[in-house]
Structures are given as C-alpha cells and as structure tokens.
Amino acid sequence: MLQNKNDLEACKTSKEGTGRLFNELKKENMELENELQSPKFKNWNRLVTLKKNISNLKKHIKDLEEGYRNVVTNGHEAERQIQELKETVEDQKQENRDLIVNLENLDKEKKDLENKLRLHELKDAKESSDVLRKQVQELQIEYSELNRRLEESNKENSSLRKENKKMENSLKEKLAEEKKMNARFQQYAEKFEEIPALKRHMDKVQSENTELNLKRRSPQVVSESKSCQNCFKYRNDISDLKREINDLRDRLSEAAGNKLRDNNPNIADLSDMNRPTSLAEKFSSLYTDEYTDAMEVIEDDMDEAASKCYEWCQRLAKEQRETLINRSIGFMENHGGQNVVLSDRCLIFVKEFQKKIAVESLEVVGQICHVKSVTQQTLSREKYIVKYIKKCSELCWMMQISDPPLYLNFDVNSGENLNKNDYNVFTKSGSKIDYLVWPVLYLHKTGPMLAKGVAQGNNL
C-alpha cells in the first residue's frame, strides 16, 4: 500500500514536469513559426534547421502527450487502487472495531459467567449445607425413634418373657394334665383289654351254669315245658347282656377317643375323611384345578372370593354351635333347670353333632357363600365360578368345624418378606411380597403349616 502511494506521488510530479515542458515547447514552437513567417527571416539553412527542429519538437511533443496520457491513465488507476485501498483500510478498521466490540462483549460475558458460577457455587454450598442439616435432623429423629422402639422392644421383651413364663407354667400344667389323661387312657385301655377275658369268663360261667341246670333238670325236661321256656329265656337274656356289653364298650371307646381329640390337633381320627391332612390335600387341589379354571373368567376378585367364603364359614360355624348350645340350655331351663352350664363332655358332643350334620349344613352354607363371595352378578352363574365357590365353601366349612378349626392366613400385606418356605412364587420372583394369590393353611392359628400358599414377588 505504501509503495502504491509513492508511485502515485511520483506520477503526479512527473505529470507536472511534463506539463511545464509541454507548455515551454509549445511556446517555443509558436515563436519559431512566427519567425518563419517573418520577412526578416532570410536564411534558408536556418529555416531548414528550424523546420527539423520543429518536426523534432512536434514528435517530442507527441511523445510527451502520449506519456502525459499514460501518466494520466496511470494516475487514475493509482487513484482507483488508492480508493480501493482506502475502502479496504476502512473495512479492516470496521472489522477491527467489530472485533474490539466482540472482545468487549466476550469479556463481559466471561465476567457474567464467572459471577454466575460464583453464585451457583454459593447456592450449591448453601443447598448442600441445608441438605446436610436436614440429614442431621432426620438422623436425630431416626435416632430418637430407634431409642423409642428400643425401649418399646425392651418392654415388649419383658412382657414376652413374663408371658413366656406364664406359657411355660401353662405348658407344665397341660403336660401334667396330659399325663393324667394318658394315665386315664391307659386305665381305659387296660379295662378294654380285660373286657374280652371277662366276656370269655362270663360265657364260660354261663355255659357251665346252663349245663348244670340242664343236668339238674334233665329228668324233668320232657315232662315240664315250663322249664324249657325258662331255658330259652335265659339264653335270650345272655344274648341281650352280650349286646349291651358290646354297645357299652363301643360307647366307652368313642367317648375316650373324643376326650383325647377334643381341642388336641396332635391326635387325628384316621377314619375321618375330613381330617386336617386330607383337607390340606383337597385345598391344594382346589388351587391347581378349580381356581385356575375360574381365574380365566374372573381374575381380580379370586382371592377376595376365597376370603369371603372363609369369613362366612367361620361366622356360620360359630353361630351354629352357639345355636345348638343355646337350644339345649333353653330346653333344660324351660323344664325346671336353673343356670344350666354344659359340661366339657356335652360340648364335645355338640362339636361331633356339628360334624355329623355337615352335609346337610353345606346346602345352606354353600348358597350363602355364593351370594356373599361373587360381587359381579353377571359372573354368578358362570360354570367355573359356581364350581369354584361350591368347592371353596365345602372346604372352608370342614375347616371351621374341625377341632380346633384350621386357619387360613389372608392377613398378608404388600412389602412383607417373601418366605420361600411358606409361599410358592406365582409368576414373578422377588424378596418381597407384591400381593397374595393363595393363602397358607395352618393346623390352627398358631400351629404348624399344612399347605403352602402362593404369592407374587417383587424386589422393590
């Protein structure tokens, strides 16, 4: 750019010099022409010389004009280039100004970001401090809660120890009572063992007595028909006595067995088709068969239907026992008795009678369970639903009239630990229970498990 500027100055200087020289030569040419036209000019040689000089001057002037034009052209080009350079310089200056503005803006943004970063760091520090403070408060609350629970646990442990001691004493009493019962049962057993020997001895004595009587009366047998009639009478009396002995033996055996089984789940009547182990097998079969078929029709209320059957059978069984007892007491009080209290033996007979009429009772119990268990009327006549409710009500009724009643555990909450010893997994495994599908069956409320339940698991 500086070189172009110097060239432009040189062109201007050369242009000015050339202009002055052109003017001088033009002036000299005019003087020479005037001299040629002057009469005073007589020298021809000089004229020729002058003409040559004039020709040379004209040629020189032409060259100068051509150079002048070139200089002018170069000057215009140089001015154009200078103008372009000026514009370029202005553009560069504007660009520099824009860059300076951008730098200032960037610096300002940098400062703003630094300020925001400081504010954010301060805010984070404050929030972190608040979180830590909150965590400390929560830990203090949790510590207080743990102390409270520890105190409650200590109190509960103390109470449990006392209760355990009472239970131990009660257990000792029960064991002593059981020993007494076993002793009585042994006595009954010994008596039962003596009965056949006594019977044989009695038969032998009666046979000998009969033979002696016949021998003693043999001379009169043919002549005295009355004596023959007495002989037949004695034989009939002996048969009646034998039947009475057998009946008393059966009744005594049944009474002793009922006494031992009363509220004692450890002794089962193997002749009972509805004993606890048999009911447990049927209950497991109910889940694999009828429950699975019915679940294809109705899924959401299946566990609720079983729970309703169990609750209503529990209520109806208790109501039936109370009705039987109240009717018996009412009958005796209406016929002269006062403040009649049934003995344990009578209560055993009430429970046994309830078992005897179980089939007749199920007709009414099944209808009640069907109405109370199925909430959707449109499904109440579905074949699989009717079959499931019927079987469920039968098993729940037999469970409730058992002595003691069998226990179904429907009291299971979501989030409890999933014990694989008590539950089979439904469709999803996990360490926690999501929801109950099928309840666990126990021998009684605090007794051992008879049949495992089914639960849906999760890991939340």
XYZ file of C-alpha atoms in Angstrom:
460
model
C 0.000 0.000 0.000
C 2.845 2.426 0.848
C 4.598 1.531 -2.444
C 1.459 2.411 -4.439
C 1.217 5.724 -2.633
C 4.868 6.569 -3.536
C 4.256 5.604 -7.161
C 1.208 7.901 -7.203
C 3.287 10.830 -5.884
C 5.986 10.160 -8.499
C 3.348 10.101 -11.240
C 1.935 13.422 -10.064
C 5.437 15.013 -10.042
C 6.253 13.625 -13.492
C 2.871 14.890 -14.758
C 3.548 18.402 -13.507
C 7.083 18.438 -15.021
C 5.834 17.116 -18.332
C 3.086 19.766 -18.380
C 5.571 22.573 -17.818
C 7.915 21.207 -20.509
C 4.985 20.861 -22.918
C 3.972 24.461 -22.367
C 7.532 25.679 -22.880
C 7.949 23.676 -26.088
C 4.602 24.883 -27.350
C 5.604 28.443 -26.668
C 8.953 27.920 -28.402
C 7.185 26.339 -31.395
C 4.905 29.337 -31.738
C 7.903 31.668 -31.656
C 9.636 29.651 -34.351
C 6.560 29.687 -36.575
C 6.325 33.411 -36.162
C 9.962 33.760 -37.159
C 9.370 31.618 -40.269
C 6.562 33.834 -41.389
C 8.575 36.930 -40.689
C 10.090 38.650 -43.821
C 13.145 39.225 -41.906
C 13.969 35.575 -41.980
C 16.093 35.111 -44.969
C 18.404 32.407 -44.068
C 17.204 29.202 -45.687
C 19.543 26.950 -43.843
C 18.271 28.273 -40.672
C 14.794 27.688 -41.960
C 15.549 24.078 -42.714
C 17.151 23.670 -39.360
C 14.211 25.252 -37.735
C 11.836 23.007 -39.636
C 13.782 19.982 -38.484
C 13.758 21.335 -35.002
C 10.066 21.954 -35.294
C 9.498 18.431 -36.581
C 11.543 17.018 -33.760
C 9.720 19.238 -31.335
C 6.356 18.090 -32.665
C 7.459 14.472 -32.391
C 8.753 15.161 -28.929
C 5.524 16.930 -28.079
C 3.574 13.954 -29.386
C 5.645 11.619 -27.277
C 5.136 13.905 -24.328
C 1.393 13.965 -24.960
C 1.397 10.179 -25.189
C 3.403 9.986 -21.973
C 1.074 12.512 -20.408
C -1.899 10.437 -21.341
C -0.192 7.351 -19.947
C 0.663 9.232 -16.797
C -2.945 10.425 -16.513
C -4.199 6.880 -17.086
C -1.750 5.510 -14.542
C -2.812 8.246 -12.145
C -6.461 7.290 -12.473
C -5.581 3.652 -11.958
C -3.457 4.610 -8.984
C -6.312 6.732 -7.586
C -8.700 3.818 -8.090
C -6.294 1.486 -6.316
C -5.815 4.081 -3.585
C -9.606 4.321 -3.226
C -9.856 0.548 -3.044
C -7.053 0.526 -0.504
C -8.866 3.188 1.499
C -12.044 1.135 1.386
C -10.058 -1.951 2.389
C -8.477 0.022 5.215
C -11.917 1.238 6.315
C -13.273 -2.299 6.148
C -10.302 -3.515 8.156
C -10.827 -0.710 10.661
C -14.536 -1.582 10.874
C -13.640 -5.229 11.294
C -11.144 -4.258 13.986
C -13.811 -2.176 15.689
C -16.226 -5.147 15.476
C -13.544 -7.416 16.883
C -12.938 -4.968 19.711
C -16.689 -4.854 20.405
C -16.854 -8.659 20.304
C -13.877 -8.887 22.620
C -15.537 -6.460 24.994
C -18.779 -8.475 24.813
C -16.891 -11.717 25.366
C -15.080 -10.207 28.295
C -18.393 -9.028 29.689
C -19.938 -12.472 29.161
C -16.903 -14.038 30.788
C -17.327 -11.814 33.823
C -21.075 -12.591 33.887
C -20.353 -16.320 33.698
C -17.762 -16.044 36.431
C -20.274 -14.178 38.590
C -22.978 -16.741 37.850
C -20.529 -19.547 38.603
C -19.686 -17.961 41.927
C -23.383 -17.507 42.694
C -24.096 -21.102 41.650
C -21.255 -22.392 43.796
C -22.547 -20.346 46.712
C -26.065 -21.636 46.080
C -24.829 -25.249 45.831
C -22.859 -24.803 49.006
C -25.947 -23.422 50.715
C -28.152 -26.233 49.375
C -25.549 -28.795 50.394
C -25.449 -27.244 53.821
C -29.267 -27.349 54.004
C -29.265 -30.991 52.869
C -26.652 -31.889 55.445
C -28.591 -30.033 58.105
C -31.770 -31.824 57.063
C -29.978 -35.185 57.084
C -28.638 -34.448 60.552
C -32.168 -33.606 61.713
C -33.530 -36.784 60.103
C -30.774 -38.822 61.729
C -31.586 -37.247 65.068
C -35.272 -38.058 64.576
C -34.393 -41.590 63.460
C -32.082 -41.949 66.462
C -34.891 -40.831 68.759
C -37.291 -43.200 67.016
C -34.811 -46.056 67.360
C -34.386 -45.275 71.039
C -38.159 -45.244 71.443
C -38.500 -48.505 69.551
C -35.657 -49.965 71.604
C -37.472 -49.024 74.793
C -40.704 -50.474 73.417
C -38.802 -53.579 72.334
C -37.312 -53.911 75.810
C -40.758 -53.520 77.333
C -42.179 -55.988 74.829
C -39.343 -58.408 75.536
C -40.017 -58.077 79.236
C -43.709 -58.654 78.600
C -42.893 -61.590 76.335
C -40.627 -63.070 78.981
C -43.426 -62.797 81.502
C -45.881 -64.249 79.022
C -43.382 -66.945 78.120
C -43.055 -67.802 81.781
C -46.825 -67.988 82.050
C -46.921 -70.132 78.932
C -44.257 -72.403 80.392
C -46.291 -72.754 83.565
C -49.394 -73.353 81.489
C -47.464 -75.858 79.390
C -46.345 -77.647 82.521
C -49.955 -77.744 83.686
C -51.031 -79.025 80.277
C -48.299 -81.645 80.336
C -49.357 -82.706 83.815
C -52.956 -82.833 82.631
C -51.850 -84.783 79.575
C -50.042 -87.258 81.823
C -53.229 -87.640 83.837
C -55.190 -88.114 80.619
C -52.657 -90.670 79.405
C -52.929 -92.462 82.744
C -56.716 -92.472 82.468
C -56.454 -93.588 78.869
C -54.122 -96.384 79.995
C -56.667 -97.383 82.603
C -59.370 -97.394 79.934
C -57.113 -99.419 77.675
C -56.431 -101.921 80.452
C -60.134 -102.167 81.076
C -60.711 -102.668 77.349
C -58.125 -105.441 77.411
C -59.891 -107.039 80.387
C -63.285 -106.953 78.658
C -62.641 -109.878 76.255
C -61.253 -112.016 79.122
C -64.220 -111.112 81.304
C -66.521 -111.834 78.407
C -64.946 -115.225 77.824
C -65.074 -115.983 81.572
C -68.729 -114.887 81.673
C -69.546 -117.017 78.654
C -67.791 -119.968 80.248
C -69.566 -119.476 83.583
C -72.907 -119.061 81.859
C -72.258 -122.114 79.716
C -71.316 -124.181 82.771
C -74.297 -122.814 84.644
C -76.569 -123.744 81.782
C -75.142 -127.223 81.566
C -75.515 -127.710 85.329
C -79.095 -126.514 85.187
C -79.819 -128.813 82.306
C -78.211 -131.741 84.079
C -80.030 -130.904 87.289
C -83.317 -130.616 85.483
C -82.763 -133.277 82.868
C -85.302 -135.749 84.407
C -87.951 -133.105 84.177
C -87.119 -131.641 80.720
C -89.505 -133.751 78.790
C -92.319 -133.536 81.303
C -92.044 -129.862 82.153
C -92.463 -127.480 79.206
C -92.296 -124.531 81.579
C -88.677 -125.330 82.425
C -87.812 -125.322 78.684
C -89.317 -121.904 78.299
C -87.158 -120.661 81.163
C -84.109 -122.116 79.454
C -84.823 -120.175 76.266
C -85.413 -117.084 78.350
C -82.011 -117.441 79.972
C -80.391 -117.778 76.584
C -82.102 -114.619 75.336
C -81.033 -112.769 78.462
C -77.457 -113.853 77.862
C -77.602 -112.547 74.255
C -79.041 -109.235 75.431
C -76.271 -108.908 78.008
C -73.651 -109.586 75.339
C -75.100 -106.902 73.045
C -75.234 -104.425 75.931
C -71.594 -105.156 76.812
C -70.515 -104.566 73.182
C -72.527 -101.349 72.986
C -71.042 -100.074 76.245
C -67.568 -100.934 75.026
C -68.084 -99.026 71.740
C -69.522 -96.018 73.543
C -66.680 -96.019 76.048
C -64.113 -96.244 73.259
C -65.754 -93.401 71.329
C -66.017 -91.229 74.455
C -62.364 -91.803 75.328
C -61.293 -91.009 71.766
C -63.395 -87.835 71.673
C -61.969 -86.761 75.019
C -58.430 -87.188 73.745
C -59.100 -85.457 70.413
C -61.020 -82.542 71.946
C -59.043 -79.384 71.043
C -55.959 -81.556 70.571
C -54.745 -81.394 66.933
C -51.885 -83.802 67.601
C -54.292 -86.754 67.691
C -56.144 -87.381 64.428
C -59.029 -89.692 63.740
C -57.740 -91.759 60.819
C -61.279 -92.859 59.986
C -62.322 -89.223 59.405
C -62.262 -88.401 55.673
C -62.106 -84.688 56.537
C -59.150 -84.806 58.922
C -56.653 -81.876 58.622
C -54.143 -83.592 56.338
C -56.915 -84.670 53.967
C -58.364 -81.138 53.915
C -54.878 -79.747 53.158
C -54.589 -82.030 50.123
C -58.042 -81.002 48.899
C -57.226 -77.314 49.463
C -54.047 -77.598 47.353
C -56.053 -79.396 44.669
C -58.621 -76.571 44.758
C -55.901 -74.093 43.736
C -54.442 -76.196 40.929
C -57.836 -77.183 39.452
C -60.939 -75.084 40.194
C -59.047 -71.864 40.968
C -57.080 -71.991 37.700
C -60.239 -72.613 35.657
C -62.192 -69.854 37.389
C -59.323 -67.376 37.048
C -59.783 -67.430 33.263
C -63.241 -65.888 33.805
C -62.616 -63.583 36.774
C -59.138 -62.633 37.944
C -59.281 -59.567 40.199
C -61.701 -60.923 42.855
C -60.486 -64.520 43.119
C -58.587 -64.101 46.396
C -61.437 -61.982 47.765
C -63.946 -64.752 46.944
C -61.916 -67.306 48.928
C -61.543 -64.847 51.808
C -65.305 -64.198 51.853
C -66.046 -67.943 51.903
C -63.650 -68.427 54.809
C -65.081 -65.495 56.800
C -68.702 -66.568 56.304
C -67.990 -70.216 57.136
C -66.204 -69.065 60.283
C -69.181 -66.919 61.261
C -71.813 -69.542 60.407
C -69.980 -72.390 62.197
C -69.730 -70.344 65.374
C -73.374 -69.313 65.065
C -74.474 -72.939 64.583
C -72.561 -74.132 67.670
C -73.997 -71.320 69.771
C -77.496 -72.138 68.491
C -77.131 -75.829 69.394
C -75.824 -74.965 72.862
C -78.480 -72.309 73.495
C -81.274 -74.618 72.342
C -80.056 -77.360 74.698
C -79.672 -74.980 77.632
C -83.026 -73.354 76.856
C -84.767 -76.713 76.754
C -83.342 -77.726 80.145
C -84.051 -74.343 81.726
C -87.626 -74.363 80.409
C -88.191 -77.715 82.097
C -87.027 -76.877 85.587
C -83.298 -76.339 85.317
C -81.684 -73.147 86.595
C -78.386 -71.629 85.387
C -77.604 -74.696 83.328
C -73.943 -74.955 82.270
C -72.978 -77.625 79.768
C -70.040 -79.818 80.713
C -66.994 -80.303 78.526
C -68.371 -83.701 77.577
C -71.562 -82.086 76.275
C -69.545 -79.521 74.283
C -67.632 -82.387 72.695
C -70.944 -83.959 71.656
C -72.046 -80.585 70.186
C -68.907 -80.453 68.037
C -69.359 -84.068 66.979
C -73.007 -83.431 66.156
C -71.939 -80.461 64.040
C -69.680 -82.804 62.061
C -72.489 -85.356 61.713
C -74.809 -82.806 60.079
C -72.058 -81.205 57.952
C -73.511 -82.480 54.667
C -76.969 -81.103 55.491
C -75.487 -77.789 56.636
C -73.430 -77.359 53.463
C -76.545 -76.903 51.326
C -77.361 -73.652 53.139
C -73.735 -72.618 53.724
C -72.908 -73.010 50.020
C -75.800 -70.743 48.984
C -74.766 -68.037 51.461
C -71.113 -68.181 50.381
C -72.089 -67.978 46.710
C -74.180 -64.841 47.273
C -71.619 -63.153 49.534
C -68.485 -64.071 47.552
C -69.387 -63.138 43.949
C -69.865 -59.360 43.746
C -70.478 -59.269 39.960
C -73.955 -60.623 39.259
C -73.100 -61.279 35.605
C -70.497 -63.847 36.697
C -72.559 -65.521 39.423
C -73.850 -68.189 37.002
C -70.596 -68.938 35.210
C -69.920 -72.693 35.326
C -66.344 -72.413 36.599
C -67.272 -69.747 39.163
C -70.140 -71.840 40.578
C -67.895 -74.905 40.798
C -65.064 -72.957 42.469
C -67.305 -71.268 45.075
C -69.024 -74.573 45.881
C -65.734 -76.410 46.455
C -64.278 -73.464 48.354
C -67.301 -73.222 50.689
C -67.210 -77.009 51.336
C -63.539 -76.961 52.339
C -63.838 -73.787 54.419
C -66.839 -75.269 56.275
C -64.989 -78.508 57.020
C -62.016 -76.445 58.219
C -64.222 -74.476 60.611
C -65.974 -77.482 62.162
C -62.634 -79.221 62.783
C -61.444 -79.258 66.389
C -59.592 -76.940 66.644
C -60.552 -75.029 63.452
C -57.958 -74.882 60.665
C -56.556 -71.412 59.919
C -56.150 -69.654 56.540
C -53.826 -66.627 56.668
C -55.268 -63.864 54.467
C -53.639 -61.139 56.602
C -50.659 -60.516 54.297
C -49.541 -57.006 53.301
C -47.585 -55.858 50.276
C -43.917 -55.327 51.091
C -43.586 -58.176 53.584
C -40.695 -60.601 53.197
C -41.405 -63.473 50.808
C -40.584 -66.649 52.747
C -39.982 -69.435 50.231
C -40.708 -71.996 52.978
C -44.290 -70.693 53.265
C -45.048 -69.496 49.711
C -44.608 -70.682 46.164
C -43.917 -67.983 43.556
C -46.833 -67.080 41.247
C -45.355 -65.577 38.027
C -42.629 -63.271 39.361
C -39.999 -63.961 41.993
C -38.501 -61.478 44.463
C -37.529 -60.871 48.062
C -40.781 -59.037 48.910
C -44.479 -59.868 48.542
C -46.336 -57.807 45.933
C -49.756 -59.379 46.533
C -51.270 -62.603 47.893
C -52.593 -65.163 45.394
C -53.389 -68.168 47.638
C -53.260 -68.282 51.476
C -51.155 -70.543 53.687
C -53.119 -73.259 55.543
C -52.200 -73.919 59.195
C -53.345 -76.678 61.569
C -54.648 -73.892 63.826
C -53.899 -70.182 64.242
C -50.550 -70.743 65.961
C -49.986 -74.256 64.664
C -47.725 -75.793 62.032
C -48.206 -75.296 58.298
C -50.287 -77.860 56.396
C -50.164 -76.390 52.860
C -48.003 -73.676 51.290
C -49.534 -70.528 49.824
C -48.820 -68.680 46.566
C -47.642 -65.059 46.316
C -46.457 -62.647 43.622
C -42.965 -61.348 44.364
C -41.040 -58.149 43.618
C -37.693 -56.575 44.523
C -38.895 -53.047 45.457
